[in-house]
Amino acid sequence: MAKLTDLKCRRLKRGEKASDGHNLTLWHSKTGSKLWRWRYRLEGRENIYALGKYGEHDDPDARVFTLSGARRERERAAALVKKGLNPSIERKQARHLQAQQRADAAKAAEAIRLDTFEVVALEWLDSPQMRHVTAAYSNQVRRTFKRLLFPAIGNRPISEITSGEMFDALEAVADQGIAATARLLTAWAGQVFAYGIVKRRCDSDPTLPLRGQIRAPRPKHYDPVKPEQFAPLWTQLEGLDTPVGWYGRILLHVFTRPSELRAMRWDDIDGDLYRIPAERMKRDKPHVVPLSPQVQAMLQEVRSKPWAHPEYVFPGQRGRKYISIAALGAALRKRSIDYWQPHGSRATASTLLRELGHDGDLIELQLAHTRGNSVRASYDHSEKLDARRKMMAAWSDYIEAQIYGRNVVAIGGAVA
């Protein structure tokens, strides 16, 4: 019997069968499919092995074979029969094994996807371990991770990250001139790895050898504003009729730490006093800031603004409760003001109030640089409040004098 050719295979009509020899046949079924069949004997019984369909290209996984492909598949099946194996059963077992291997590979890939540094870090941020921190702090960690660390190691399986990788990622942050942030990231990443260890996602913390190895930040010194700089600075701030602009104006007068004023609430104002709760203070102790008449007038004006908020004095944008830590600095840079930073209001007030003859201890007290025991601190805050009111009023008078060109008489009597 003549063997099949590709042309005969293609021209085979429905209902017809054609043999290629060695019990291999091609059958054109009534449904239109061309099917390869091979008859063989195993353990004295005749069996039929369904190779698959006829096609113009071989695809063993889909059980599609050309003429040459069907011949090779018949030879493979015949070799199995010689070993006493049923080719149909062997194929089913092989397919089952392949499916299991694919499932295992997909499961492993999914495990890696679920155990990347980014996934574990975000899980840690939402975990019960972070319930004791404020939402603002948690959001700060999240934003810093996304901006500076996730691009470098976020997609890496947390169990595979090495100390060398961490060092390179953190040094890249320090190279941007923000070494202090790099050190913060080292500590935060260490907490992520500690969480991963507890949750069996990794076995070690690669940040441990890096403690003290990330370069130290240069200490920041905020230069005080010179008297002649008040007027141009105030002009720029007045040009910002926004929460950021009013925040800058009031910050000059009250010289708190920027974070202590940004989150100011209307409920914090008690007559002519701004009472800052302990959780907003650097040393976790409540603080009182006397508000000069000028500051009280500015706050009344802020209340009347169309953007005024019922809870926060300096409301933020895009869902923020209050303005961001970088908002004022960014606004000043746009206006080419490079001689004053928000934190510099403290150095400015401290320097100039001393030059005007005000008591150094009173200034330190108003800066919340409390010294001594808690009883003495409480006494100072209550008993020196009138003196602090006078000093804060004098400071606002001094600022206005510099802006509008008036003379200020220092405590010792000299004209400043």
PDB file of N, CA and C in Angstrom, residues 305-360:
ATOM      1  N   LYS A 305     -11.861  83.995  54.619  1.00  0.00           N
ATOM      2  CA  LYS A 305     -11.468  83.637  53.257  1.00  0.00           C
ATOM      3  C   LYS A 305     -12.416  82.579  52.674  1.00  0.00           C
ATOM      4  N   PRO A 306     -12.613  82.602  51.361  1.00  0.00           N
ATOM      5  CA  PRO A 306     -13.492  81.591  50.753  1.00  0.00           C
ATOM      6  C   PRO A 306     -12.956  80.161  50.890  1.00  0.00           C
ATOM      7  N   TRP A 307     -11.636  80.033  51.071  1.00  0.00           N
ATOM      8  CA  TRP A 307     -11.062  78.704  51.232  1.00  0.00           C
ATOM      9  C   TRP A 307     -10.971  78.279  52.700  1.00  0.00           C
ATOM     10  N   ALA A 308     -11.509  79.107  53.624  1.00  0.00           N
ATOM     11  CA  ALA A 308     -11.417  78.793  55.059  1.00  0.00           C
ATOM     12  C   ALA A 308     -12.056  77.438  55.352  1.00  0.00           C
ATOM     13  N   HIS A 309     -11.468  76.730  56.295  1.00  0.00           N
ATOM     14  CA  HIS A 309     -11.905  75.377  56.664  1.00  0.00           C
ATOM     15  C   HIS A 309     -12.507  75.424  58.072  1.00  0.00           C
ATOM     16  N   PRO A 310     -13.551  74.664  58.341  1.00  0.00           N
ATOM     17  CA  PRO A 310     -14.177  74.716  59.674  1.00  0.00           C
ATOM     18  C   PRO A 310     -13.308  74.148  60.787  1.00  0.00           C
ATOM     19  N   GLU A 311     -12.313  73.318  60.430  1.00  0.00           N
ATOM     20  CA  GLU A 311     -11.495  72.683  61.465  1.00  0.00           C
ATOM     21  C   GLU A 311     -10.052  73.175  61.458  1.00  0.00           C
ATOM     22  N   TYR A 312      -9.428  73.205  60.289  1.00  0.00           N
ATOM     23  CA  TYR A 312      -8.003  73.551  60.196  1.00  0.00           C
ATOM     24  C   TYR A 312      -7.807  74.983  59.719  1.00  0.00           C
ATOM     25  N   VAL A 313      -6.845  75.657  60.332  1.00  0.00           N
ATOM     26  CA  VAL A 313      -6.582  77.059  59.996  1.00  0.00           C
ATOM     27  C   VAL A 313      -5.934  77.167  58.625  1.00  0.00           C
ATOM     28  N   PHE A 314      -5.042  76.212  58.299  1.00  0.00           N
ATOM     29  CA  PHE A 314      -4.322  76.253  57.023  1.00  0.00           C
ATOM     30  C   PHE A 314      -4.630  74.975  56.236  1.00  0.00           C
ATOM     31  N   PRO A 315      -5.828  74.902  55.635  1.00  0.00           N
ATOM     32  CA  PRO A 315      -6.254  73.658  54.963  1.00  0.00           C
ATOM     33  C   PRO A 315      -5.368  73.319  53.776  1.00  0.00           C
ATOM     34  N   GLY A 316      -5.215  72.001  53.548  1.00  0.00           N
ATOM     35  CA  GLY A 316      -4.412  71.534  52.435  1.00  0.00           C
ATOM     36  C   GLY A 316      -5.236  71.338  51.184  1.00  0.00           C
ATOM     37  N   GLN A 317      -4.590  70.822  50.167  1.00  0.00           N
ATOM     38  CA  GLN A 317      -5.241  70.558  48.883  1.00  0.00           C
ATOM     39  C   GLN A 317      -5.252  69.061  48.618  1.00  0.00           C
ATOM     40  N   ARG A 318      -6.052  68.656  47.630  1.00  0.00           N
ATOM     41  CA  ARG A 318      -6.114  67.269  47.174  1.00  0.00           C
ATOM     42  C   ARG A 318      -6.298  66.294  48.333  1.00  0.00           C
ATOM     43  N   GLY A 319      -7.224  66.614  49.212  1.00  0.00           N
ATOM     44  CA  GLY A 319      -7.578  65.698  50.285  1.00  0.00           C
ATOM     45  C   GLY A 319      -6.747  65.823  51.548  1.00  0.00           C
ATOM     46  N   ARG A 320      -5.723  66.675  51.540  1.00  0.00           N
ATOM     47  CA  ARG A 320      -4.917  66.855  52.751  1.00  0.00           C
ATOM     48  C   ARG A 320      -5.704  67.657  53.777  1.00  0.00           C
ATOM     49  N   LYS A 321      -5.537  67.305  55.050  1.00  0.00           N
ATOM     50  CA  LYS A 321      -6.221  68.051  56.091  1.00  0.00           C
ATOM     51  C   LYS A 321      -5.636  69.455  56.225  1.00  0.00           C
ATOM     52  N   TYR A 322      -4.312  69.529  56.139  1.00  0.00           N
ATOM     53  CA  TYR A 322      -3.638  70.834  56.231  1.00  0.00           C
ATOM     54  C   TYR A 322      -2.461  70.848  55.276  1.00  0.00           C
ATOM     55  N   ILE A 323      -1.851  72.011  55.102  1.00  0.00           N
ATOM     56  CA  ILE A 323      -0.809  72.176  54.087  1.00  0.00           C
ATOM     57  C   ILE A 323       0.372  71.247  54.356  1.00  0.00           C
ATOM     58  N   SER A 324       1.078  70.897  53.296  1.00  0.00           N
ATOM     59  CA  SER A 324       2.192  69.960  53.410  1.00  0.00           C
ATOM     60  C   SER A 324       3.425  70.659  53.974  1.00  0.00           C
ATOM     61  N   ILE A 325       4.368  69.844  54.429  1.00  0.00           N
ATOM     62  CA  ILE A 325       5.582  70.364  55.045  1.00  0.00           C
ATOM     63  C   ILE A 325       6.444  71.137  54.040  1.00  0.00           C
ATOM     64  N   ALA A 326       6.309  70.786  52.756  1.00  0.00           N
ATOM     65  CA  ALA A 326       7.159  71.414  51.746  1.00  0.00           C
ATOM     66  C   ALA A 326       6.485  72.572  51.021  1.00  0.00           C
ATOM     67  N   ALA A 327       5.227  72.843  51.327  1.00  0.00           N
ATOM     68  CA  ALA A 327       4.457  73.816  50.543  1.00  0.00           C
ATOM     69  C   ALA A 327       5.053  75.222  50.589  1.00  0.00           C
ATOM     70  N   LEU A 328       5.377  75.704  51.794  1.00  0.00           N
ATOM     71  CA  LEU A 328       5.891  77.067  51.909  1.00  0.00           C
ATOM     72  C   LEU A 328       7.261  77.199  51.277  1.00  0.00           C
ATOM     73  N   GLY A 329       8.137  76.227  51.522  1.00  0.00           N
ATOM     74  CA  GLY A 329       9.471  76.270  50.919  1.00  0.00           C
ATOM     75  C   GLY A 329       9.400  76.309  49.404  1.00  0.00           C
ATOM     76  N   ALA A 330       8.500  75.510  48.827  1.00  0.00           N
ATOM     77  CA  ALA A 330       8.343  75.483  47.370  1.00  0.00           C
ATOM     78  C   ALA A 330       7.838  76.830  46.860  1.00  0.00           C
ATOM     79  N   ALA A 331       6.896  77.423  47.585  1.00  0.00           N
ATOM     80  CA  ALA A 331       6.352  78.723  47.174  1.00  0.00           C
ATOM     81  C   ALA A 331       7.436  79.804  47.226  1.00  0.00           C
ATOM     82  N   LEU A 332       8.294  79.748  48.238  1.00  0.00           N
ATOM     83  CA  LEU A 332       9.370  80.735  48.358  1.00  0.00           C
ATOM     84  C   LEU A 332      10.391  80.584  47.235  1.00  0.00           C
ATOM     85  N   ARG A 333      10.715  79.330  46.887  1.00  0.00           N
ATOM     86  CA  ARG A 333      11.687  79.107  45.807  1.00  0.00           C
ATOM     87  C   ARG A 333      11.155  79.633  44.480  1.00  0.00           C
ATOM     88  N   LYS A 334       9.852  79.494  44.242  1.00  0.00           N
ATOM     89  CA  LYS A 334       9.273  80.012  42.997  1.00  0.00           C
ATOM     90  C   LYS A 334       9.409  81.522  42.914  1.00  0.00           C
ATOM     91  N   ARG A 335       9.470  82.164  44.083  1.00  0.00           N
ATOM     92  CA  ARG A 335       9.586  83.626  44.114  1.00  0.00           C
ATOM     93  C   ARG A 335      11.010  84.084  44.407  1.00  0.00           C
ATOM     94  N   SER A 336      11.960  83.145  44.225  1.00  0.00           N
ATOM     95  CA  SER A 336      13.398  83.448  44.367  1.00  0.00           C
ATOM     96  C   SER A 336      13.765  83.946  45.752  1.00  0.00           C
ATOM     97  N   ILE A 337      13.030  83.521  46.774  1.00  0.00           N
ATOM     98  CA  ILE A 337      13.384  83.846  48.155  1.00  0.00           C
ATOM     99  C   ILE A 337      14.274  82.726  48.678  1.00  0.00           C
ATOM    100  N   ASP A 338      15.582  82.966  48.739  1.00  0.00           N
ATOM    101  CA  ASP A 338      16.507  81.931  49.178  1.00  0.00           C
ATOM    102  C   ASP A 338      17.180  82.271  50.508  1.00  0.00           C
ATOM    103  N   TYR A 339      16.757  83.381  51.125  1.00  0.00           N
ATOM    104  CA  TYR A 339      17.410  83.789  52.375  1.00  0.00           C
ATOM    105  C   TYR A 339      16.575  83.440  53.609  1.00  0.00           C
ATOM    106  N   TRP A 340      15.422  82.762  53.396  1.00  0.00           N
ATOM    107  CA  TRP A 340      14.603  82.381  54.552  1.00  0.00           C
ATOM    108  C   TRP A 340      13.934  81.051  54.288  1.00  0.00           C
ATOM    109  N   GLN A 341      14.011  80.162  55.262  1.00  0.00           N
ATOM    110  CA  GLN A 341      13.289  78.903  55.252  1.00  0.00           C
ATOM    111  C   GLN A 341      12.319  78.905  56.428  1.00  0.00           C
ATOM    112  N   PRO A 342      11.207  78.161  56.324  1.00  0.00           N
ATOM    113  CA  PRO A 342      10.219  78.190  57.411  1.00  0.00           C
ATOM    114  C   PRO A 342      10.815  77.981  58.801  1.00  0.00           C
ATOM    115  N   HIS A 343      11.744  77.026  58.937  1.00  0.00           N
ATOM    116  CA  HIS A 343      12.326  76.776  60.261  1.00  0.00           C
ATOM    117  C   HIS A 343      13.221  77.933  60.694  1.00  0.00           C
ATOM    118  N   GLY A 344      13.620  78.769  59.729  1.00  0.00           N
ATOM    119  CA  GLY A 344      14.477  79.899  60.050  1.00  0.00           C
ATOM    120  C   GLY A 344      13.784  80.985  60.852  1.00  0.00           C
ATOM    121  N   SER A 345      12.456  80.929  60.956  1.00  0.00           N
ATOM    122  CA  SER A 345      11.746  81.935  61.752  1.00  0.00           C
ATOM    123  C   SER A 345      12.171  81.872  63.216  1.00  0.00           C
ATOM    124  N   ARG A 346      12.574  80.694  63.675  1.00  0.00           N
ATOM    125  CA  ARG A 346      12.981  80.531  65.074  1.00  0.00           C
ATOM    126  C   ARG A 346      14.343  81.181  65.316  1.00  0.00           C
ATOM    127  N   ALA A 347      15.274  80.937  64.387  1.00  0.00           N
ATOM    128  CA  ALA A 347      16.591  81.574  64.520  1.00  0.00           C
ATOM    129  C   ALA A 347      16.470  83.083  64.407  1.00  0.00           C
ATOM    130  N   THR A 348      15.590  83.539  63.526  1.00  0.00           N
ATOM    131  CA  THR A 348      15.388  84.979  63.350  1.00  0.00           C
ATOM    132  C   THR A 348      14.876  85.618  64.638  1.00  0.00           C
ATOM    133  N   ALA A 349      13.815  85.051  65.200  1.00  0.00           N
ATOM    134  CA  ALA A 349      13.249  85.612  66.425  1.00  0.00           C
ATOM    135  C   ALA A 349      14.235  85.532  67.578  1.00  0.00           C
ATOM    136  N   SER A 350      14.911  84.393  67.741  1.00  0.00           N
ATOM    137  CA  SER A 350      15.851  84.223  68.842  1.00  0.00           C
ATOM    138  C   SER A 350      16.974  85.251  68.778  1.00  0.00           C
ATOM    139  N   THR A 351      17.527  85.448  67.585  1.00  0.00           N
ATOM    140  CA  THR A 351      18.648  86.383  67.427  1.00  0.00           C
ATOM    141  C   THR A 351      18.226  87.833  67.657  1.00  0.00           C
ATOM    142  N   LEU A 352      17.156  88.245  66.976  1.00  0.00           N
ATOM    143  CA  LEU A 352      16.775  89.647  67.021  1.00  0.00           C
ATOM    144  C   LEU A 352      16.148  90.040  68.364  1.00  0.00           C
ATOM    145  N   LEU A 353      15.408  89.128  69.006  1.00  0.00           N
ATOM    146  CA  LEU A 353      14.847  89.447  70.323  1.00  0.00           C
ATOM    147  C   LEU A 353      15.958  89.651  71.352  1.00  0.00           C
ATOM    148  N   ARG A 354      17.014  88.863  71.241  1.00  0.00           N
ATOM    149  CA  ARG A 354      18.152  89.066  72.141  1.00  0.00           C
ATOM    150  C   ARG A 354      18.813  90.416  71.876  1.00  0.00           C
ATOM    151  N   GLU A 355      18.954  90.767  70.604  1.00  0.00           N
ATOM    152  CA  GLU A 355      19.553  92.070  70.269  1.00  0.00           C
ATOM    153  C   GLU A 355      18.691  93.211  70.782  1.00  0.00           C
ATOM    154  N   LEU A 356      17.373  92.993  70.876  1.00  0.00           N
ATOM    155  CA  LEU A 356      16.479  94.027  71.408  1.00  0.00           C
ATOM    156  C   LEU A 356      16.457  94.048  72.932  1.00  0.00           C
ATOM    157  N   GLY A 357      17.185  93.122  73.553  1.00  0.00           N
ATOM    158  CA  GLY A 357      17.327  93.149  75.010  1.00  0.00           C
ATOM    159  C   GLY A 357      16.366  92.271  75.773  1.00  0.00           C
ATOM    160  N   HIS A 358      15.638  91.377  75.097  1.00  0.00           N
ATOM    161  CA  HIS A 358      14.699  90.510  75.804  1.00  0.00           C
ATOM    162  C   HIS A 358      15.448  89.394  76.528  1.00  0.00           C
ATOM    163  N   ASP A 359      14.846  88.928  77.608  1.00  0.00           N
ATOM    164  CA  ASP A 359      15.462  87.915  78.469  1.00  0.00           C
ATOM    165  C   ASP A 359      15.658  86.593  77.712  1.00  0.00           C
ATOM    166  N   GLY A 360      16.906  86.072  77.761  1.00  0.00           N
ATOM    167  CA  GLY A 360      17.227  84.847  77.032  1.00  0.00           C
ATOM    168  C   GLY A 360      16.431  83.652  77.501  1.00  0.00           C
TER     169      GLY A 360
END
